[in-house]
PDB file of C-alpha atoms in Angstrom:
ATOM      1  CA  UNK Z 221     -21.809 -19.455 -46.554  1.00  0.00           C
ATOM      2  CA  UNK Z 222     -18.219 -18.475 -47.292  1.00  0.00           C
ATOM      3  CA  UNK Z 223     -15.863 -21.241 -48.331  1.00  0.00           C
ATOM      4  CA  UNK Z 224     -12.861 -22.032 -46.139  1.00  0.00           C
ATOM      5  CA  UNK Z 225      -9.438 -23.420 -46.993  1.00  0.00           C
ATOM      6  CA  UNK Z 226      -7.353 -25.432 -44.541  1.00  0.00           C
ATOM      7  CA  UNK Z 227      -4.144 -27.455 -44.910  1.00  0.00           C
ATOM      8  CA  UNK Z 228      -4.968 -31.159 -45.139  1.00  0.00           C
ATOM      9  CA  UNK Z 229      -2.606 -32.183 -42.346  1.00  0.00           C
ATOM     10  CA  UNK Z 230      -0.255 -30.878 -39.668  1.00  0.00           C
ATOM     11  CA  UNK Z 231       2.000 -32.365 -37.022  1.00  0.00           C
ATOM     12  CA  UNK Z 232       2.696 -30.986 -33.573  1.00  0.00           C
ATOM     13  CA  UNK Z 233       4.900 -32.194 -30.745  1.00  0.00           C
ATOM     14  CA  UNK Z 234       3.167 -32.863 -27.455  1.00  0.00           C
ATOM     15  CA  UNK Z 235       3.389 -29.899 -25.109  1.00  0.00           C
ATOM     16  CA  UNK Z 236       3.940 -27.411 -27.911  1.00  0.00           C
ATOM     17  CA  UNK Z 237       1.379 -24.984 -29.261  1.00  0.00           C
ATOM     18  CA  UNK Z 238      -0.596 -26.147 -32.294  1.00  0.00           C
ATOM     19  CA  UNK Z 239      -1.469 -23.311 -34.675  1.00  0.00           C
ATOM     20  CA  UNK Z 240      -4.087 -24.300 -37.226  1.00  0.00           C
ATOM     21  CA  UNK Z 241      -4.686 -21.791 -40.038  1.00  0.00           C
ATOM     22  CA  UNK Z 242      -7.849 -21.178 -42.025  1.00  0.00           C
ATOM     23  CA  UNK Z 243      -8.487 -18.913 -44.992  1.00  0.00           C
ATOM     24  CA  UNK Z 244     -11.972 -17.472 -45.510  1.00  0.00           C
ATOM     25  CA  UNK Z 245     -11.298 -14.648 -47.922  1.00  0.00           C
ATOM     26  CA  UNK Z 246     -14.940 -14.340 -49.063  1.00  0.00           C
ATOM     27  CA  UNK Z 247     -16.378 -14.000 -45.548  1.00  0.00           C
ATOM     28  CA  UNK Z 248     -19.114 -11.420 -45.227  1.00  0.00           C
ATOM     29  CA  UNK Z 249     -19.969  -9.104 -42.362  1.00  0.00           C
ATOM     30  CA  UNK Z 250     -22.625 -11.258 -40.708  1.00  0.00           C
ATOM     31  CA  UNK Z 251     -20.683 -14.511 -40.807  1.00  0.00           C
ATOM     32  CA  UNK Z 252     -19.030 -16.014 -37.762  1.00  0.00           C
ATOM     33  CA  UNK Z 253     -16.023 -18.350 -37.763  1.00  0.00           C
ATOM     34  CA  UNK Z 254     -16.576 -21.622 -35.897  1.00  0.00           C
ATOM     35  CA  UNK Z 255     -14.052 -24.318 -35.070  1.00  0.00           C
ATOM     36  CA  UNK Z 256     -14.983 -27.918 -34.424  1.00  0.00           C
ATOM     37  CA  UNK Z 257     -12.951 -31.081 -34.147  1.00  0.00           C
ATOM     38  CA  UNK Z 258     -13.746 -34.724 -34.730  1.00  0.00           C
ATOM     39  CA  UNK Z 259     -11.887 -37.512 -32.983  1.00  0.00           C
ATOM     40  CA  UNK Z 260     -12.152 -40.810 -34.872  1.00  0.00           C
ATOM     41  CA  UNK Z 261     -15.819 -41.122 -35.857  1.00  0.00           C
ATOM     42  CA  UNK Z 262     -17.199 -39.356 -32.801  1.00  0.00           C
ATOM     43  CA  UNK Z 263     -19.552 -36.418 -33.188  1.00  0.00           C
ATOM     44  CA  UNK Z 264     -18.006 -33.060 -34.059  1.00  0.00           C
ATOM     45  CA  UNK Z 265     -16.992 -31.261 -30.881  1.00  0.00           C
ATOM     46  CA  UNK Z 266     -17.426 -27.506 -30.671  1.00  0.00           C
ATOM     47  CA  UNK Z 267     -14.233 -25.652 -29.764  1.00  0.00           C
ATOM     48  CA  UNK Z 268     -14.670 -21.908 -30.171  1.00  0.00           C
ATOM     49  CA  UNK Z 269     -16.194 -19.231 -32.390  1.00  0.00           C
ATOM     50  CA  UNK Z 270     -15.792 -15.552 -33.116  1.00  0.00           C
ATOM     51  CA  UNK Z 271     -16.890 -12.671 -35.305  1.00  0.00           C
ATOM     52  CA  UNK Z 272     -13.991 -10.229 -35.400  1.00  0.00           C
ATOM     53  CA  UNK Z 273     -12.391 -10.079 -31.971  1.00  0.00           C
ATOM     54  CA  UNK Z 274      -9.915 -12.650 -30.732  1.00  0.00           C
ATOM     55  CA  UNK Z 275     -11.497 -15.195 -28.414  1.00  0.00           C
ATOM     56  CA  UNK Z 276     -10.172 -17.530 -25.733  1.00  0.00           C
ATOM     57  CA  UNK Z 277     -11.783 -20.301 -23.742  1.00  0.00           C
ATOM     58  CA  UNK Z 278     -10.601 -23.268 -21.734  1.00  0.00           C
ATOM     59  CA  UNK Z 279      -9.871 -25.279 -24.866  1.00  0.00           C
ATOM     60  CA  UNK Z 280      -8.265 -22.865 -27.294  1.00  0.00           C
ATOM     61  CA  UNK Z 281      -7.707 -19.356 -28.615  1.00  0.00           C
ATOM     62  CA  UNK Z 282      -9.026 -17.967 -31.873  1.00  0.00           C
ATOM     63  CA  UNK Z 283      -7.132 -15.219 -33.647  1.00  0.00           C
ATOM     64  CA  UNK Z 284      -9.017 -13.482 -36.477  1.00  0.00           C
ATOM     65  CA  UNK Z 285      -7.145 -11.075 -38.738  1.00  0.00           C
ATOM     66  CA  UNK Z 286      -8.322  -7.500 -38.898  1.00  0.00           C
ATOM     67  CA  UNK Z 287      -9.696  -7.939 -42.443  1.00  0.00           C
ATOM     68  CA  UNK Z 288     -11.371 -11.180 -41.257  1.00  0.00           C
ATOM     69  CA  UNK Z 289     -10.079 -13.069 -44.279  1.00  0.00           C
ATOM     70  CA  UNK Z 290      -8.217 -15.629 -42.211  1.00  0.00           C
ATOM     71  CA  UNK Z 291      -8.036 -17.026 -38.713  1.00  0.00           C
ATOM     72  CA  UNK Z 292      -5.843 -19.272 -36.582  1.00  0.00           C
ATOM     73  CA  UNK Z 293      -6.925 -21.743 -33.935  1.00  0.00           C
ATOM     74  CA  UNK Z 294      -4.325 -22.123 -31.213  1.00  0.00           C
ATOM     75  CA  UNK Z 295      -4.149 -25.095 -28.872  1.00  0.00           C
ATOM     76  CA  UNK Z 296      -1.609 -23.747 -26.368  1.00  0.00           C
ATOM     77  CA  UNK Z 297      -0.231 -27.055 -25.065  1.00  0.00           C
ATOM     78  CA  UNK Z 298      -1.172 -29.885 -27.389  1.00  0.00           C
ATOM     79  CA  UNK Z 299      -1.600 -33.378 -25.951  1.00  0.00           C
ATOM     80  CA  UNK Z 300      -1.991 -36.745 -27.653  1.00  0.00           C
ATOM     81  CA  UNK Z 301      -5.745 -36.460 -27.022  1.00  0.00           C
ATOM     82  CA  UNK Z 302      -5.848 -33.417 -29.309  1.00  0.00           C
ATOM     83  CA  UNK Z 303      -5.113 -35.642 -32.309  1.00  0.00           C
ATOM     84  CA  UNK Z 304      -8.199 -35.119 -34.474  1.00  0.00           C
ATOM     85  CA  UNK Z 305      -9.570 -33.540 -37.633  1.00  0.00           C
ATOM     86  CA  UNK Z 306     -10.159 -29.819 -37.090  1.00  0.00           C
ATOM     87  CA  UNK Z 307     -12.800 -27.990 -39.082  1.00  0.00           C
ATOM     88  CA  UNK Z 308     -12.987 -24.255 -39.674  1.00  0.00           C
ATOM     89  CA  UNK Z 309     -16.532 -23.298 -40.701  1.00  0.00           C
ATOM     90  CA  UNK Z 310     -17.996 -19.946 -41.600  1.00  0.00           C
ATOM     91  CA  UNK Z 311     -21.687 -19.604 -40.942  1.00  0.00           C
ATOM     92  CA  UNK Z 312     -24.237 -16.860 -41.391  1.00  0.00           C
ATOM     93  CA  UNK Z 313     -26.162 -15.921 -38.312  1.00  0.00           C
ATOM     94  CA  UNK Z 314     -29.899 -15.899 -38.458  1.00  0.00           C
ATOM     95  CA  UNK Z 315     -32.555 -18.599 -38.463  1.00  0.00           C
ATOM     96  CA  UNK Z 316     -31.460 -22.208 -38.466  1.00  0.00           C
ATOM     97  CA  UNK Z 317     -28.308 -21.836 -40.525  1.00  0.00           C
ATOM     98  CA  UNK Z 318     -26.636 -25.166 -41.179  1.00  0.00           C
ATOM     99  CA  UNK Z 319     -22.932 -25.952 -40.808  1.00  0.00           C
ATOM    100  CA  UNK Z 320     -21.094 -26.829 -44.009  1.00  0.00           C
ATOM    101  CA  UNK Z 321     -18.131 -29.081 -43.232  1.00  0.00           C
ATOM    102  CA  UNK Z 322     -15.090 -29.284 -45.459  1.00  0.00           C
ATOM    103  CA  UNK Z 323     -12.313 -31.834 -45.199  1.00  0.00           C
ATOM    104  CA  UNK Z 324     -10.552 -30.019 -42.352  1.00  0.00           C
ATOM    105  CA  UNK Z 325      -6.996 -30.348 -41.066  1.00  0.00           C
ATOM    106  CA  UNK Z 326      -5.857 -33.654 -39.645  1.00  0.00           C
ATOM    107  CA  UNK Z 327      -3.688 -32.737 -36.647  1.00  0.00           C
ATOM    108  CA  UNK Z 328      -1.324 -35.436 -35.443  1.00  0.00           C
ATOM    109  CA  UNK Z 329       0.203 -34.786 -32.019  1.00  0.00           C
ATOM    110  CA  UNK Z 330       3.358 -36.830 -31.451  1.00  0.00           C
ATOM    111  CA  UNK Z 331       5.570 -37.595 -28.472  1.00  0.00           C
TER     112      UNK Z 331
ATOM    113  CA  UNK B  94     -22.117 -30.237 -18.782  1.00  0.00           C
ATOM    114  CA  UNK B  95     -25.362 -30.910 -20.710  1.00  0.00           C
ATOM    115  CA  UNK B  96     -24.973 -32.964 -23.861  1.00  0.00           C
ATOM    116  CA  UNK B  97     -26.877 -34.291 -26.836  1.00  0.00           C
ATOM    117  CA  UNK B  98     -27.563 -38.011 -26.500  1.00  0.00           C
ATOM    118  CA  UNK B  99     -28.317 -40.386 -29.341  1.00  0.00           C
ATOM    119  CA  UNK B 100     -29.667 -43.918 -29.349  1.00  0.00           C
ATOM    120  CA  UNK B 101     -28.904 -46.530 -30.402  1.00  0.00           C
ATOM    121  CA  UNK B 102     -25.170 -46.216 -30.871  1.00  0.00           C
ATOM    122  CA  UNK B 103     -25.278 -48.867 -33.600  1.00  0.00           C
ATOM    123  CA  UNK B 104     -28.266 -49.990 -35.654  1.00  0.00           C
ATOM    124  CA  UNK B 105     -28.164 -52.878 -38.108  1.00  0.00           C
ATOM    125  CA  UNK B 106     -31.144 -53.115 -40.457  1.00  0.00           C
ATOM    126  CA  UNK B 107     -32.125 -55.082 -43.537  1.00  0.00           C
ATOM    127  CA  UNK B 108     -32.467 -53.128 -46.754  1.00  0.00           C
ATOM    128  CA  UNK B 109     -36.029 -51.958 -47.280  1.00  0.00           C
ATOM    129  CA  UNK B 110     -36.842 -51.824 -43.584  1.00  0.00           C
ATOM    130  CA  UNK B 111     -37.817 -48.688 -41.712  1.00  0.00           C
ATOM    131  CA  UNK B 112     -35.460 -47.310 -39.100  1.00  0.00           C
ATOM    132  CA  UNK B 113     -35.890 -44.608 -36.460  1.00  0.00           C
ATOM    133  CA  UNK B 114     -32.890 -42.859 -34.972  1.00  0.00           C
ATOM    134  CA  UNK B 115     -33.440 -41.056 -31.701  1.00  0.00           C
ATOM    135  CA  UNK B 116     -31.903 -37.972 -30.188  1.00  0.00           C
ATOM    136  CA  UNK B 117     -32.390 -36.086 -26.951  1.00  0.00           C
ATOM    137  CA  UNK B 118     -31.195 -32.511 -27.545  1.00  0.00           C
ATOM    138  CA  UNK B 119     -29.908 -30.238 -24.796  1.00  0.00           C
ATOM    139  CA  UNK B 120     -32.930 -29.186 -22.779  1.00  0.00           C
ATOM    140  CA  UNK B 121     -33.084 -25.424 -23.401  1.00  0.00           C
ATOM    141  CA  UNK B 122     -32.172 -25.668 -27.081  1.00  0.00           C
ATOM    142  CA  UNK B 123     -34.727 -24.774 -29.733  1.00  0.00           C
ATOM    143  CA  UNK B 124     -32.998 -25.589 -33.031  1.00  0.00           C
ATOM    144  CA  UNK B 125     -32.388 -29.198 -34.004  1.00  0.00           C
ATOM    145  CA  UNK B 126     -30.388 -30.745 -36.817  1.00  0.00           C
ATOM    146  CA  UNK B 127     -29.476 -34.036 -38.414  1.00  0.00           C
ATOM    147  CA  UNK B 128     -26.223 -34.613 -40.275  1.00  0.00           C
ATOM    148  CA  UNK B 129     -24.701 -37.744 -41.686  1.00  0.00           C
ATOM    149  CA  UNK B 130     -21.190 -38.919 -42.487  1.00  0.00           C
ATOM    150  CA  UNK B 131     -20.551 -41.779 -44.873  1.00  0.00           C
ATOM    151  CA  UNK B 132     -17.340 -43.613 -43.966  1.00  0.00           C
ATOM    152  CA  UNK B 133     -14.321 -41.631 -45.121  1.00  0.00           C
ATOM    153  CA  UNK B 134     -16.390 -38.693 -46.368  1.00  0.00           C
ATOM    154  CA  UNK B 135     -17.384 -35.260 -45.112  1.00  0.00           C
ATOM    155  CA  UNK B 136     -20.077 -34.517 -42.561  1.00  0.00           C
ATOM    156  CA  UNK B 137     -23.180 -33.575 -44.586  1.00  0.00           C
ATOM    157  CA  UNK B 138     -26.203 -31.561 -43.512  1.00  0.00           C
ATOM    158  CA  UNK B 139     -29.573 -33.293 -43.805  1.00  0.00           C
ATOM    159  CA  UNK B 140     -32.212 -31.138 -42.135  1.00  0.00           C
ATOM    160  CA  UNK B 141     -32.856 -28.394 -39.606  1.00  0.00           C
ATOM    161  CA  UNK B 142     -35.972 -28.125 -37.450  1.00  0.00           C
ATOM    162  CA  UNK B 143     -37.416 -25.249 -35.444  1.00  0.00           C
ATOM    163  CA  UNK B 144     -40.799 -24.505 -33.942  1.00  0.00           C
ATOM    164  CA  UNK B 145     -42.122 -27.907 -34.975  1.00  0.00           C
ATOM    165  CA  UNK B 146     -41.335 -27.581 -38.623  1.00  0.00           C
ATOM    166  CA  UNK B 147     -38.504 -28.124 -41.039  1.00  0.00           C
ATOM    167  CA  UNK B 148     -36.472 -24.937 -41.610  1.00  0.00           C
ATOM    168  CA  UNK B 149     -34.169 -26.255 -44.301  1.00  0.00           C
ATOM    169  CA  UNK B 150     -33.361 -29.579 -45.893  1.00  0.00           C
ATOM    170  CA  UNK B 151     -30.677 -30.799 -48.245  1.00  0.00           C
ATOM    171  CA  UNK B 152     -31.040 -32.742 -51.484  1.00  0.00           C
ATOM    172  CA  UNK B 153     -30.210 -35.892 -49.547  1.00  0.00           C
ATOM    173  CA  UNK B 154     -33.328 -35.456 -47.398  1.00  0.00           C
ATOM    174  CA  UNK B 155     -35.824 -36.898 -49.866  1.00  0.00           C
ATOM    175  CA  UNK B 156     -39.284 -38.390 -49.315  1.00  0.00           C
ATOM    176  CA  UNK B 157     -37.786 -41.431 -47.600  1.00  0.00           C
ATOM    177  CA  UNK B 158     -36.683 -39.249 -44.685  1.00  0.00           C
ATOM    178  CA  UNK B 159     -38.800 -37.569 -42.054  1.00  0.00           C
ATOM    179  CA  UNK B 160     -38.187 -35.868 -38.725  1.00  0.00           C
ATOM    180  CA  UNK B 161     -40.388 -35.465 -35.718  1.00  0.00           C
ATOM    181  CA  UNK B 162     -40.339 -34.032 -32.237  1.00  0.00           C
ATOM    182  CA  UNK B 163     -42.926 -36.349 -30.697  1.00  0.00           C
ATOM    183  CA  UNK B 164     -42.674 -34.901 -27.198  1.00  0.00           C
ATOM    184  CA  UNK B 165     -40.788 -32.192 -25.335  1.00  0.00           C
ATOM    185  CA  UNK B 166     -37.506 -34.035 -25.243  1.00  0.00           C
ATOM    186  CA  UNK B 167     -36.988 -36.353 -28.227  1.00  0.00           C
ATOM    187  CA  UNK B 168     -36.095 -35.559 -31.820  1.00  0.00           C
ATOM    188  CA  UNK B 169     -36.237 -38.437 -34.283  1.00  0.00           C
ATOM    189  CA  UNK B 170     -35.090 -39.184 -37.809  1.00  0.00           C
ATOM    190  CA  UNK B 171     -37.026 -41.840 -39.704  1.00  0.00           C
ATOM    191  CA  UNK B 172     -35.865 -43.516 -42.868  1.00  0.00           C
ATOM    192  CA  UNK B 173     -38.885 -45.199 -44.413  1.00  0.00           C
ATOM    193  CA  UNK B 174     -37.318 -47.804 -46.701  1.00  0.00           C
ATOM    194  CA  UNK B 175     -33.589 -48.054 -46.165  1.00  0.00           C
ATOM    195  CA  UNK B 176     -31.089 -48.471 -48.980  1.00  0.00           C
ATOM    196  CA  UNK B 177     -27.530 -49.746 -48.873  1.00  0.00           C
ATOM    197  CA  UNK B 178     -26.272 -46.209 -49.458  1.00  0.00           C
ATOM    198  CA  UNK B 179     -27.961 -45.018 -46.264  1.00  0.00           C
ATOM    199  CA  UNK B 180     -25.207 -46.748 -44.297  1.00  0.00           C
ATOM    200  CA  UNK B 181     -23.454 -43.949 -42.426  1.00  0.00           C
ATOM    201  CA  UNK B 182     -22.953 -42.244 -39.075  1.00  0.00           C
ATOM    202  CA  UNK B 183     -25.937 -40.035 -38.275  1.00  0.00           C
ATOM    203  CA  UNK B 184     -25.350 -37.093 -35.966  1.00  0.00           C
ATOM    204  CA  UNK B 185     -27.958 -35.049 -34.177  1.00  0.00           C
ATOM    205  CA  UNK B 186     -27.164 -31.489 -33.108  1.00  0.00           C
ATOM    206  CA  UNK B 187     -28.974 -28.771 -31.212  1.00  0.00           C
ATOM    207  CA  UNK B 188     -28.557 -25.084 -30.607  1.00  0.00           C
ATOM    208  CA  UNK B 189     -29.835 -22.299 -28.390  1.00  0.00           C
ATOM    209  CA  UNK B 190     -32.121 -19.645 -29.803  1.00  0.00           C
ATOM    210  CA  UNK B 191     -29.476 -16.928 -30.151  1.00  0.00           C
ATOM    211  CA  UNK B 192     -28.379 -17.218 -33.756  1.00  0.00           C
ATOM    212  CA  UNK B 193     -24.623 -16.954 -33.224  1.00  0.00           C
ATOM    213  CA  UNK B 194     -24.540 -19.752 -30.667  1.00  0.00           C
ATOM    214  CA  UNK B 195     -22.824 -22.993 -31.723  1.00  0.00           C
ATOM    215  CA  UNK B 196     -24.460 -26.268 -32.530  1.00  0.00           C
ATOM    216  CA  UNK B 197     -23.623 -29.110 -30.146  1.00  0.00           C
ATOM    217  CA  UNK B 198     -23.436 -32.630 -31.515  1.00  0.00           C
ATOM    218  CA  UNK B 199     -24.191 -36.053 -30.154  1.00  0.00           C
ATOM    219  CA  UNK B 200     -21.834 -38.978 -30.644  1.00  0.00           C
ATOM    220  CA  UNK B 201     -23.926 -40.392 -33.431  1.00  0.00           C
ATOM    221  CA  UNK B 202     -25.674 -43.574 -34.480  1.00  0.00           C
ATOM    222  CA  UNK B 203     -23.817 -45.911 -36.791  1.00  0.00           C
ATOM    223  CA  UNK B 204     -26.419 -47.224 -39.258  1.00  0.00           C
ATOM    224  CA  UNK B 205     -25.486 -50.370 -41.159  1.00  0.00           C
ATOM    225  CA  UNK B 206     -27.801 -51.543 -43.929  1.00  0.00           C
ATOM    226  CA  UNK B 207     -27.434 -55.173 -44.993  1.00  0.00           C
TER     227      UNK B 207
END
C-alpha cells in the first residue's frame, strides 16, 4: 500500500473549518484513500473514503487532487469533540486488505 | 447504527496464562480483523479472516496467537501463553464484502499482563 505523509499536529479554533492535508504521491490506480480518527485510546472511527472524486458525508468532506497524489479532509465546523488523531490511509481494494496506520495528525480544537 | 462490540473492555492476566478476547462484528459483515496498539505506539495489523480462514497475518501473529469464529456471531482472538509485551489495546474490525467498503472498529479490549 502507498505510504502517506501527514503533519504531526494542527490547531483549529472551534467553529472554524479544519483542513487536514495528506500526501500520497505513490498512490496507484486501484488504491482508495480512507480517513479515520482516534479519540484518546478508543477504536479508530471511520470518517470517509474516496477514489478520485470529492466526497461528502455528515461528518466531513474529502477533496482529492486530480493527480490523486494528495488529499484534504475538511471538518466544516470543528468542535471540541473533534479533538483527535486523524489518520489518512491508502489501501488497495481486493480481498481482505489490511489498513496500515501511520502516526497521523493530532488535531487540537480550541475555544 | 450497527457497531462492533468487544468484551471485556479490560482484561488483567498473569504472564503465561491464556487469554481470549471476544468480538461481535457487524451482522452482515464477512471480513474480520484484529489490530493492536501498544501504549503510545501506532495501531498495528495482526490478522484478517474471511470464509473461516486466515487471509493474511503479520509477523506479530506468531504461533501463540489464534483466531476463531466459533459461531455465526462471535470472532475471537486467543493468546496461548501471554507475555509482558502482549500488554496493549486490541481492536477488532469488520467489513462488508464489497472490497472498497471501510472497516469498522470496536472500542477495544485493554489487555494488561502482570
